[in-house]
Coordinates of C-alpha atoms in Angstrom, one line a residue:
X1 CA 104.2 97.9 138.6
X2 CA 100.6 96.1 137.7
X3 CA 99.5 92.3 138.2
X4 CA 97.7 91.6 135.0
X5 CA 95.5 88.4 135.2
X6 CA 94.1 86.8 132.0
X7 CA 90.5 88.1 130.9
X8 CA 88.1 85.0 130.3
X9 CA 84.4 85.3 129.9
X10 CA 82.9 82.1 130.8
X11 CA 79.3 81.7 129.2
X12 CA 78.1 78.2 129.7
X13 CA 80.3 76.3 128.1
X14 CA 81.8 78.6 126.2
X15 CA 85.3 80.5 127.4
X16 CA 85.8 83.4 125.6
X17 CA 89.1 84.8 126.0
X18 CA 90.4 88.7 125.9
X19 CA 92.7 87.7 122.9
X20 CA 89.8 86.5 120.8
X21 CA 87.4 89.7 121.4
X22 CA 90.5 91.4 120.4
X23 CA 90.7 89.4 117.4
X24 CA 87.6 89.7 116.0
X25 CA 87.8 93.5 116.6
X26 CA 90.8 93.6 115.0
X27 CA 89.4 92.2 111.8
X28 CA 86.0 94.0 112.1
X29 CA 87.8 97.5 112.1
X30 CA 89.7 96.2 109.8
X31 CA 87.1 95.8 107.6
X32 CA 85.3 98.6 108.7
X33 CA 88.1 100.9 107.5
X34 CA 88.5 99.4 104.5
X35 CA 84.8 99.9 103.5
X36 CA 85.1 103.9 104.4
X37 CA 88.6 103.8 102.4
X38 CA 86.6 102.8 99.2
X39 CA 83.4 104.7 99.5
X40 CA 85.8 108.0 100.4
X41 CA 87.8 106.3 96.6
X42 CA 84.1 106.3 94.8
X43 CA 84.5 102.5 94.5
X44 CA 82.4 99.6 95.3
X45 CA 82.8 99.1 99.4
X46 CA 81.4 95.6 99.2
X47 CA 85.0 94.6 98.0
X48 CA 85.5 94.9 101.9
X49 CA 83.5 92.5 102.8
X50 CA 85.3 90.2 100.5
X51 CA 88.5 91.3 101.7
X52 CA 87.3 90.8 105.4
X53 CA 86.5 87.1 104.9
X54 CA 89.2 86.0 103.0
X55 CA 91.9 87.4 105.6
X56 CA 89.9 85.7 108.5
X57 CA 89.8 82.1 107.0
X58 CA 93.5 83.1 105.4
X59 CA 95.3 84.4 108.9
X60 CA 93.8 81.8 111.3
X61 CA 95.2 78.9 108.9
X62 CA 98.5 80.4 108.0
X63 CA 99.4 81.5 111.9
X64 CA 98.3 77.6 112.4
X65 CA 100.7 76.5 109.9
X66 CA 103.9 78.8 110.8
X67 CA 103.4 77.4 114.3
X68 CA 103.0 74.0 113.1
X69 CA 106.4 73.8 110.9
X70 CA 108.1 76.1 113.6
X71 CA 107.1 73.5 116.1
X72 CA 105.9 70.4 114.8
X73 CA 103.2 70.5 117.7
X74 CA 100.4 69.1 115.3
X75 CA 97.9 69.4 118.2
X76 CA 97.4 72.9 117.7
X77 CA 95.6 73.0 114.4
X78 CA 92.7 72.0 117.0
X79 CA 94.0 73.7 119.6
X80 CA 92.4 77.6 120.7
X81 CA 96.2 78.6 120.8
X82 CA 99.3 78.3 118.9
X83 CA 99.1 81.3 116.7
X84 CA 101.9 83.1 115.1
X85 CA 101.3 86.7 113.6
X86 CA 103.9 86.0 110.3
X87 CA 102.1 83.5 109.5
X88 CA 98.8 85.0 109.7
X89 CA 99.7 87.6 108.0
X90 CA 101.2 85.4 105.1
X91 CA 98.2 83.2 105.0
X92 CA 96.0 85.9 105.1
X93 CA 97.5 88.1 102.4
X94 CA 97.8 84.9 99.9
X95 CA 94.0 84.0 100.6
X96 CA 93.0 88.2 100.2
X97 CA 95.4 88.7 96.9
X98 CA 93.6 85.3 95.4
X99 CA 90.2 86.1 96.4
X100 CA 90.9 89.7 94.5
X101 CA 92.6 87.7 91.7
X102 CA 89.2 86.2 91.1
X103 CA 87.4 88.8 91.3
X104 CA 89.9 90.6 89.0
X105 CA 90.6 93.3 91.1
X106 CA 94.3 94.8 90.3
X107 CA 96.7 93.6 92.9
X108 CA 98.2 96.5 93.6
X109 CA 94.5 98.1 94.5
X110 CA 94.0 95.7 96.5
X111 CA 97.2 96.5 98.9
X112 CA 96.9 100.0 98.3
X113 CA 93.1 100.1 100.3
X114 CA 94.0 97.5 103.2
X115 CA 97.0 98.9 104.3
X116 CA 96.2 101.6 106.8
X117 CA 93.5 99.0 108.1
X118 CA 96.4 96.2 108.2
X119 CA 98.0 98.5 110.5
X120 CA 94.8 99.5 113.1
X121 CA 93.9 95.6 112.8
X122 CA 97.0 94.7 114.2
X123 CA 97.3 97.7 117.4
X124 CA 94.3 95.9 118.5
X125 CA 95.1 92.3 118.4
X126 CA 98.3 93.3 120.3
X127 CA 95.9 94.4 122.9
X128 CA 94.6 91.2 123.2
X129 CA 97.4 89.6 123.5
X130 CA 98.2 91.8 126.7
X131 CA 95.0 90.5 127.6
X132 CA 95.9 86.9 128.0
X133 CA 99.3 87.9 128.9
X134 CA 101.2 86.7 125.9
X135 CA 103.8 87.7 124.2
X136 CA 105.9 89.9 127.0
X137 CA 109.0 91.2 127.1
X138 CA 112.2 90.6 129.5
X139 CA 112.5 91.7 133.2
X140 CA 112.3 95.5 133.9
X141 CA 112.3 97.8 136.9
X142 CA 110.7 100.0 134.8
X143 CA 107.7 101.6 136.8
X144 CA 105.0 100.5 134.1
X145 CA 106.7 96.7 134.0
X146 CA 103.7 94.0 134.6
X147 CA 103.6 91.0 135.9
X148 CA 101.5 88.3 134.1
X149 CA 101.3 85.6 137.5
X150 CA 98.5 83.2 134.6
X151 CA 100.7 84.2 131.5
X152 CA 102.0 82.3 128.6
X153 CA 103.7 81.6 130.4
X154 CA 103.8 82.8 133.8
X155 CA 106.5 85.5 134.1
X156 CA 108.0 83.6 137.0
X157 CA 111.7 83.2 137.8
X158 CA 111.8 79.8 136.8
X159 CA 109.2 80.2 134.0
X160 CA 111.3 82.7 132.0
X161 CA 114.5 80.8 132.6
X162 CA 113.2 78.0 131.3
X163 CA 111.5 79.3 128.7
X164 CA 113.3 82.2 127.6
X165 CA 116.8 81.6 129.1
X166 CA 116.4 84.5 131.3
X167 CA 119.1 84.8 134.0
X168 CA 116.9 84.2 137.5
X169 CA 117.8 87.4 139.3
X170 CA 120.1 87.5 143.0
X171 CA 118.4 86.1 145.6
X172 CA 115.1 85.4 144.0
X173 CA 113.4 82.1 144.0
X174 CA 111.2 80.1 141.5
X175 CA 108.8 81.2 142.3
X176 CA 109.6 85.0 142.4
X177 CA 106.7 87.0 139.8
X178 CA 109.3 89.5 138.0
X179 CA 107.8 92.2 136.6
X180 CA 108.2 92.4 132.1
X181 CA 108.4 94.7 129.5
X182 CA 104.3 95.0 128.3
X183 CA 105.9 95.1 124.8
X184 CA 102.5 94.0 123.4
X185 CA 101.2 97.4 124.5
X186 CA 104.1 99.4 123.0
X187 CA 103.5 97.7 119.9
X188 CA 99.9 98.5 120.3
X189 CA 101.0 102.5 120.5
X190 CA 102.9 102.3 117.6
X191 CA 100.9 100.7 115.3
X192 CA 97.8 103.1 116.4
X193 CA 101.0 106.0 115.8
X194 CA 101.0 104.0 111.4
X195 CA 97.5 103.8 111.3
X196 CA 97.2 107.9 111.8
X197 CA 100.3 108.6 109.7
X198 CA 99.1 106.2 106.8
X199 CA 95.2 107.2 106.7
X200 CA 96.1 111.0 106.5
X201 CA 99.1 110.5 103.9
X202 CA 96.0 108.0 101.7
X203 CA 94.9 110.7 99.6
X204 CA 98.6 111.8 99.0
X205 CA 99.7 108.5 98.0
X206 CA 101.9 108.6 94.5
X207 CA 100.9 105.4 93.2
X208 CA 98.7 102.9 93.4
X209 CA 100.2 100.5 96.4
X210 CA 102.8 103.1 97.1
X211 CA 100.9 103.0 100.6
X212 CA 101.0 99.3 101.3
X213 CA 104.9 99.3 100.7
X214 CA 105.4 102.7 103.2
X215 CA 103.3 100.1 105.5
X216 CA 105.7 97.2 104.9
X217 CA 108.6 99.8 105.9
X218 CA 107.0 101.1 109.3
X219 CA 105.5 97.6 110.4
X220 CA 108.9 96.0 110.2
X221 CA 110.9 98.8 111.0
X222 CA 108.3 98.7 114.9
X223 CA 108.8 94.9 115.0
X224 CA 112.8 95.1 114.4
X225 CA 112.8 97.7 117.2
X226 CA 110.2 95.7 120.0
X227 CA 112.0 92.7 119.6
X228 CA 115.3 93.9 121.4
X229 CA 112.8 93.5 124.7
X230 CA 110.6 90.7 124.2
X231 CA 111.0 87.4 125.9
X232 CA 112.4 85.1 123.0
X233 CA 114.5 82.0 122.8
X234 CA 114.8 82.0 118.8
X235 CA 118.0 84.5 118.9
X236 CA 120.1 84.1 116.1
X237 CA 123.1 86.0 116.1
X238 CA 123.7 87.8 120.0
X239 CA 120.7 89.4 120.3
X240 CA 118.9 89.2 117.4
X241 CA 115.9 87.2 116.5
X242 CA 114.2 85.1 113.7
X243 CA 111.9 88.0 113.7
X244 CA 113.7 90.6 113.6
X245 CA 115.2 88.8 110.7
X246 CA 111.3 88.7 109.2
X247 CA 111.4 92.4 109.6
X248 CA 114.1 93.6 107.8
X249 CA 113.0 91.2 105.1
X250 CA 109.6 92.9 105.4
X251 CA 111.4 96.3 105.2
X252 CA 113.7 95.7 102.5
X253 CA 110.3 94.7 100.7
X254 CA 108.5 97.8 101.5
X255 CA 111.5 99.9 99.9
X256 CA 111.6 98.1 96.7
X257 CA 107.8 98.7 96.4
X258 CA 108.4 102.6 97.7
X259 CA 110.7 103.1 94.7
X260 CA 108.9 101.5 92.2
X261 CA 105.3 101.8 91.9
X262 CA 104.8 105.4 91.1
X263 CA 102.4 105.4 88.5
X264 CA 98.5 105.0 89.2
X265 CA 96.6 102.1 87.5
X266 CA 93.3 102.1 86.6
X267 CA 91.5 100.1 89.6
X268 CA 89.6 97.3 87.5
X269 CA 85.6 96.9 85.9
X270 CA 84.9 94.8 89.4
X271 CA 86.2 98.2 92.0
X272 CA 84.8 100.8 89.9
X273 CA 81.3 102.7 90.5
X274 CA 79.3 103.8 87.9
X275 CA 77.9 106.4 89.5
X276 CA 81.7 107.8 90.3
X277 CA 83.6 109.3 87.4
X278 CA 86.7 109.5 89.9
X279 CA 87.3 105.9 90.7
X280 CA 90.9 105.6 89.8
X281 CA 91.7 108.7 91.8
X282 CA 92.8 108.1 94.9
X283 CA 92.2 111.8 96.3
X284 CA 89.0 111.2 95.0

């Protein structure tokens, strides 16, 4: 097993933490994959840009907010933590689909050119996460279990049966580290495993945002799947969680769009370059 201790970079007064490294490389690869996405389409890349921004200022106030009502810990809207990945990605969907409202840029577009980045985006801010040691799973014996002795919290005896209602083994104390599922990492591996599928399978895609809902279907289908070994105290019905409750509503969602946009669309005066006589082919 491996001791993980938080990463902090201390810089004067500032502390910058592994999960915020993480998260900032999450949305510049992101946005980085995006731009190649459209210049590969023949259409304006400094829609990516836009795109970028939007789900920035969009995710870091809607995971606020989810935490907030899921809480009611008001303090965290100031606070470095307190972030919840739903509600990011809500919030930073509704700010991204508005911004492209504006700028008249087909919905559907829109989806169809962020969703293998949504996917890379997210493998890395899982890292981060492991990086701070959030976000864990129950005790393991597994060989590659860690133990997170700083965590949020600490995976402690007492910490996790506090916390998480996690039976305190035989004849340990509270103070016993147990060693946890990293399930931030496996999440990490799978996502990396939907970013490959879905950038190869983007210039075989049989409509326009037929991409984002195959997206929608793997994301939630990984999430369902992780959550039977994270460290939660939100289950619902035996062994179930809230999230896994998300998921499937995420899944269901990415089906409905599977089966139904099958046609292409033009992609919009804003999108399209003059210079590409191609734009509204995606295996352009």
């Amino acid at each position: 097993m491996t001791t993980v201790y938080p990463f902090n970079l201390h810089i004067g007064p500032l502390n910058i933490t592994g999960y915020g490294i993480m998260m900032m490389a999450g949305f510049l690869m992101g946005g980085w994959l995006i731009d190649l996405n459209l210049k590969q389409r023949g259409f304006r890349h400094e829609y990516a840009a836009d795109i970028t921004v939007a789900a920035v200022v969009g995710g870091i106030l809607g995971a606020k907010l989810w935490y907030v009502a899921a809480t009611g810990e008001w303090s965290a809207l100031f606070s470095r933590g307190g972030l919840v990945w739903y509600g990011g990605f809500l919030g930073g969907a509704l700010v991204v689909l508005l911004n492209g409202w504006r700028l008249k840029v087909p919905l559907r577009w829109t989806l169809e050119v962020a969703a293998p980045a949504l996917a890379a985006a997210y493998a890395l801010g899982r890292i981060g996460c492991f990086m701070v040691g959030d976000d864990y799973g129950v005790p393991t014996s597994l060989p590659w279990g860690v133990q997170f002795p700083q965590g949020l919290p600490p995976t402690t005896a007492a910490s996790l049966a506090s916390n998480f209602g996690v039976p305190m083994p035989p004849g340990s104390t509270a103070e016993t580290l147990l060693a946890v599922h990293p399930t931030q990492l496996y999440e990490s591996i799978l996502m990396i495993g939907v970013f490959m599928f879905l950038w190869r399978l983007r210039k075989k895609s049989r409509g326009t945002g037929w991409l984002f809902g195959v997206y929608l279907v793997l994301a939630g289908t990984e999430r369902f799947l992780v959550e039977f070994v994270r460290a939660k105290e939100d289950r619902l019905l035996g062994e179930f969680t809230l999230a896994q409750l998300t998921a499937l509503m995420i899944v269901v969602l990415g089906v409905v769009l599977v089966s139904r946009w099958k046609e292409q669309m033009a992609p919009g005066e804003f999108l399209s370059s003059p210079a590409s006589k191609k734009a509204s082919d995606p295996r352009a």
